[in-house]
PDB file of C-alpha atoms in Angstrom:
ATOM      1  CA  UNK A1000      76.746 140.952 274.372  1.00 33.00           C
ATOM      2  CA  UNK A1001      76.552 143.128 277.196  1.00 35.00           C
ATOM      3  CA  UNK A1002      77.208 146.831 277.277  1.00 40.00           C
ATOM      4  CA  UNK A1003      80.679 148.362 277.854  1.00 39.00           C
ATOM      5  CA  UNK A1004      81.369 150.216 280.985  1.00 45.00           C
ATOM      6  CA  UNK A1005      82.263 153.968 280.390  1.00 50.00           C
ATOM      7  CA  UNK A1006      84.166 156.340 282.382  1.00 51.00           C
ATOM      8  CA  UNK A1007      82.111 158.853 284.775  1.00 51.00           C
ATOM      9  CA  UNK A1008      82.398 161.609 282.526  1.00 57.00           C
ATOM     10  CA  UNK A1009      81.911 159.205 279.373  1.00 59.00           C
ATOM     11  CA  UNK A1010      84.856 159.398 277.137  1.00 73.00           C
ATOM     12  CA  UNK A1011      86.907 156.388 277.985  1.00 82.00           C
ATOM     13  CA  UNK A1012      85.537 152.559 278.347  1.00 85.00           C
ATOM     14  CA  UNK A1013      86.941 150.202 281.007  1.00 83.00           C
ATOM     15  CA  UNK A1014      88.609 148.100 278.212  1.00 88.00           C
ATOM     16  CA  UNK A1015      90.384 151.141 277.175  1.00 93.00           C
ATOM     17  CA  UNK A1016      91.418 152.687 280.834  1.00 94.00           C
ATOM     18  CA  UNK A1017      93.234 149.408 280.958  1.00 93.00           C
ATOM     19  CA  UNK A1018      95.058 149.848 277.414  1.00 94.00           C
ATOM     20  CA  UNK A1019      95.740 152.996 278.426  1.00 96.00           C
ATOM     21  CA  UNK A1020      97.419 151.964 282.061  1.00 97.00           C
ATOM     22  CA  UNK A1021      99.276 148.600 280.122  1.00 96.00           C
ATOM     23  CA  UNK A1022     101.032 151.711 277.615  1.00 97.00           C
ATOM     24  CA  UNK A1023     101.929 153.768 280.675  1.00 98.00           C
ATOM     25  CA  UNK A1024     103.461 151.220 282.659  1.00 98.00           C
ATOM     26  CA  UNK A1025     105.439 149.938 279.552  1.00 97.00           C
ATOM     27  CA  UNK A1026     106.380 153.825 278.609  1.00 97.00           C
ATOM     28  CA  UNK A1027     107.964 154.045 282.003  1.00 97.00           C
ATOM     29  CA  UNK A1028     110.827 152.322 284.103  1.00 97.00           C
ATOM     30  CA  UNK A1029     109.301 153.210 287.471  1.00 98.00           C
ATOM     31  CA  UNK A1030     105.046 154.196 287.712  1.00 98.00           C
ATOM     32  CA  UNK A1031     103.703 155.875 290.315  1.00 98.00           C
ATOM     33  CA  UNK A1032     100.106 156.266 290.069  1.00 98.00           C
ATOM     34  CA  UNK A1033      99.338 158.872 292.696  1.00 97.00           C
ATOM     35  CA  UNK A1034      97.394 161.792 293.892  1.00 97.00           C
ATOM     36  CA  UNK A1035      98.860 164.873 291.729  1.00 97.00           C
ATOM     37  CA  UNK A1036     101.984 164.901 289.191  1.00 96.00           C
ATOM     38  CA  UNK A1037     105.584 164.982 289.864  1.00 94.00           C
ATOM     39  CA  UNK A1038     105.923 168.516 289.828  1.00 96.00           C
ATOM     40  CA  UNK A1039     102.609 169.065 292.093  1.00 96.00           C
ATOM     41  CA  UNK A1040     102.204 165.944 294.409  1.00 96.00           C
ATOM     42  CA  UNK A1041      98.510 166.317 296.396  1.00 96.00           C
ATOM     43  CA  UNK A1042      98.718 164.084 299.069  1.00 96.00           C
ATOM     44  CA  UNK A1043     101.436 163.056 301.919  1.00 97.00           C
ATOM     45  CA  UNK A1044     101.643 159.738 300.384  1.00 97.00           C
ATOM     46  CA  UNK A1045     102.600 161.090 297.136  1.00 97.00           C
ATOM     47  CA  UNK A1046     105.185 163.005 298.552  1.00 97.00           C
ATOM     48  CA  UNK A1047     106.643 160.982 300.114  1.00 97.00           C
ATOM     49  CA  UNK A1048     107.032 158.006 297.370  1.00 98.00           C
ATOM     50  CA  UNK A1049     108.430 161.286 295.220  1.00 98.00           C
ATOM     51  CA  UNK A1050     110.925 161.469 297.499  1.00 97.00           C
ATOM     52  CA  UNK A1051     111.906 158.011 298.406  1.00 97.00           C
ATOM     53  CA  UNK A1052     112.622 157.451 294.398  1.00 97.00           C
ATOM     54  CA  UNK A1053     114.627 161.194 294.161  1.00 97.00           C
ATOM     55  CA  UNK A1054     117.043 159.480 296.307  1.00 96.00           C
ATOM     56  CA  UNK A1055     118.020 156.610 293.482  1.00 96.00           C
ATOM     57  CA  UNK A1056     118.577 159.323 290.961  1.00 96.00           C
ATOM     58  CA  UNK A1057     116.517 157.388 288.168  1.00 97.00           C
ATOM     59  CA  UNK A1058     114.153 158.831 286.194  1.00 97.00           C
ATOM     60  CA  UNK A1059     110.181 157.936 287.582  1.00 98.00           C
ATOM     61  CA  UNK A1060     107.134 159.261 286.497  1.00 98.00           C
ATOM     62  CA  UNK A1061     103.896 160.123 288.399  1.00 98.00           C
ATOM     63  CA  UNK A1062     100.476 159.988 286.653  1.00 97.00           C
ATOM     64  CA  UNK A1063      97.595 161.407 288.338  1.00 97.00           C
ATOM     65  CA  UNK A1064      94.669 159.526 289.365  1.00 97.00           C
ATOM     66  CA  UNK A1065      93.023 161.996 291.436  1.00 95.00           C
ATOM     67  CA  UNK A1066      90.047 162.988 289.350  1.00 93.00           C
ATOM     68  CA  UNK A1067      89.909 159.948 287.399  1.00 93.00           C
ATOM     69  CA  UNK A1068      87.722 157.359 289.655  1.00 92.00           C
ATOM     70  CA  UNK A1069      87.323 155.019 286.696  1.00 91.00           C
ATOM     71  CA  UNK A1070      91.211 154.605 286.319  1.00 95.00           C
ATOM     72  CA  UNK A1071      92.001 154.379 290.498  1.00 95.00           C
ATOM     73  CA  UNK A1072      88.938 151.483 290.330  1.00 94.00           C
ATOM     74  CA  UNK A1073      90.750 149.953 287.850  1.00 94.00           C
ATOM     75  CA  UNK A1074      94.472 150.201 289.000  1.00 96.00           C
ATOM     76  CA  UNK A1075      92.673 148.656 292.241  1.00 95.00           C
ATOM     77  CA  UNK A1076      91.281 145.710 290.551  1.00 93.00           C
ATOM     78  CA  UNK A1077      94.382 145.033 288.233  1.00 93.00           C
ATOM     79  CA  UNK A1078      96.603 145.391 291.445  1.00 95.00           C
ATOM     80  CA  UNK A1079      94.325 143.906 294.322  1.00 96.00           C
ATOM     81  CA  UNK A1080      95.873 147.140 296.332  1.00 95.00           C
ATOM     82  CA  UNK A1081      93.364 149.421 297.367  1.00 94.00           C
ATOM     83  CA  UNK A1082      95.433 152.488 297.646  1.00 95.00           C
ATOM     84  CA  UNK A1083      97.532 155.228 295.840  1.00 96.00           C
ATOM     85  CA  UNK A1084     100.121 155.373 294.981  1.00 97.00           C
ATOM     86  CA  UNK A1085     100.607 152.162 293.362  1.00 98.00           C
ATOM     87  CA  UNK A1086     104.009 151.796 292.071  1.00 98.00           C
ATOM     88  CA  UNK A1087     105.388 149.787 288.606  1.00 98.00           C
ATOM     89  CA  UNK A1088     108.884 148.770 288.526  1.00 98.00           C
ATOM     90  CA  UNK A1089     110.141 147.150 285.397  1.00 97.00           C
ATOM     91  CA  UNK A1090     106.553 146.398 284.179  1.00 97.00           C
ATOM     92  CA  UNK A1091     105.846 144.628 288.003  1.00 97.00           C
ATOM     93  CA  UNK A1092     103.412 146.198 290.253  1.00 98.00           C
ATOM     94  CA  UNK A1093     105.457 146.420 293.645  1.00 97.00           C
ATOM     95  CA  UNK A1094     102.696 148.502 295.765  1.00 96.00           C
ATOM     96  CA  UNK A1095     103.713 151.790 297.762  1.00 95.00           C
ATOM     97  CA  UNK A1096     106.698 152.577 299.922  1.00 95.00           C
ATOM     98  CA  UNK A1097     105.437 150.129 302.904  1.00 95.00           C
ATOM     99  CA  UNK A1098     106.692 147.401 300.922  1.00 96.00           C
ATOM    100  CA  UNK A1099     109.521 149.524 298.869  1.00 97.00           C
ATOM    101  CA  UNK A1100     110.775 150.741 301.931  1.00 97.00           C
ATOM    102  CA  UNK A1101     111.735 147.756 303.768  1.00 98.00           C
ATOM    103  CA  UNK A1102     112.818 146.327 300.088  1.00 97.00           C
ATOM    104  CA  UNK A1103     115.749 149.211 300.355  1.00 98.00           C
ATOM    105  CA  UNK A1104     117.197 148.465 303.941  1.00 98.00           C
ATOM    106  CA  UNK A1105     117.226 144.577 303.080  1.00 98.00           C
ATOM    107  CA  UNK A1106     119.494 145.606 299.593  1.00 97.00           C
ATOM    108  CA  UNK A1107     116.991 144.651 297.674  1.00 97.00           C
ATOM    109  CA  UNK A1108     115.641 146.886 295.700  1.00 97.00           C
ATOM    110  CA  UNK A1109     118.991 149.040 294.570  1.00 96.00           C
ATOM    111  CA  UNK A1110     120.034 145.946 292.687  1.00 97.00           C
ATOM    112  CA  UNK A1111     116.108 145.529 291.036  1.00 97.00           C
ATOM    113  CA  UNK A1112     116.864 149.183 289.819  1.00 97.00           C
ATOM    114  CA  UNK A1113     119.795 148.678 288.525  1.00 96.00           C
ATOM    115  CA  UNK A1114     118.970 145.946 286.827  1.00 96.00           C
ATOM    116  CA  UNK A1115     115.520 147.547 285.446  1.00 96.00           C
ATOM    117  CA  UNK A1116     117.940 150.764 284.150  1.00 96.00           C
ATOM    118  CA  UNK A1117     120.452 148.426 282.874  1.00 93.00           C
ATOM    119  CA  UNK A1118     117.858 147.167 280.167  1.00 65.00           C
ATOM    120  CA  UNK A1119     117.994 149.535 277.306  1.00 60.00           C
TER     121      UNK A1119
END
């Protein structure tokens, strides 16, 4: 049996970065994993993803990845998307805004909200 990966610093496993990412995303309607927190994006992309989901009016939540290498590599791997933020809806990994964006002018992705805010 081969040795568990730690985090960098030594206080979390692999196995339990990725418990710890499954809880989040199911704690949370919408999931951004980005570079700073809601109240202190770090990066243009962050901002801008905070903005784009202000304009729905539903409550979203940013976790911050910034200093945690361990958790971005893993996000990566789980998601096969190599860059923050990464964004949950409903459970679903749906990338960043290049593919949310274009989800909003077709009308899709009001309805996907709706329905995600609809259940409980």
């Amino acid at each position: 049996m081969g040795q568990v990966p730690q985090a960098a610093d030594g206080s979390q496993s692999v196995e339990e970065i990725l418990d710890e990412i499954k809880r989040e995303v199911a704690a949370h309607k919408i999931l951004v994993y980005g570079k700073g927190t809601k109240e202190q994006p770090m990066c243009g992309f962050t901002v801008e993803t905070k903005e784009f989901f202000e304009q729905f009016g539903y409550p979203f939540e940013i976790v911050n990845v910034l200093n945690n290498p361990v958790k971005r590599e893993a996000l990566t791997r789980m998601t096969d998307w190599p860059t923050l933020p990464k964004v949950f809806i409903a459970g679903n990994f749906y990338g960043d805004t290049d593919i949310l964006g274009p989800m909003h002018e077709k009308g899709e992705l009001e309805p996907l909200l709706k329905e995600t805010f609809k259940q409980g």
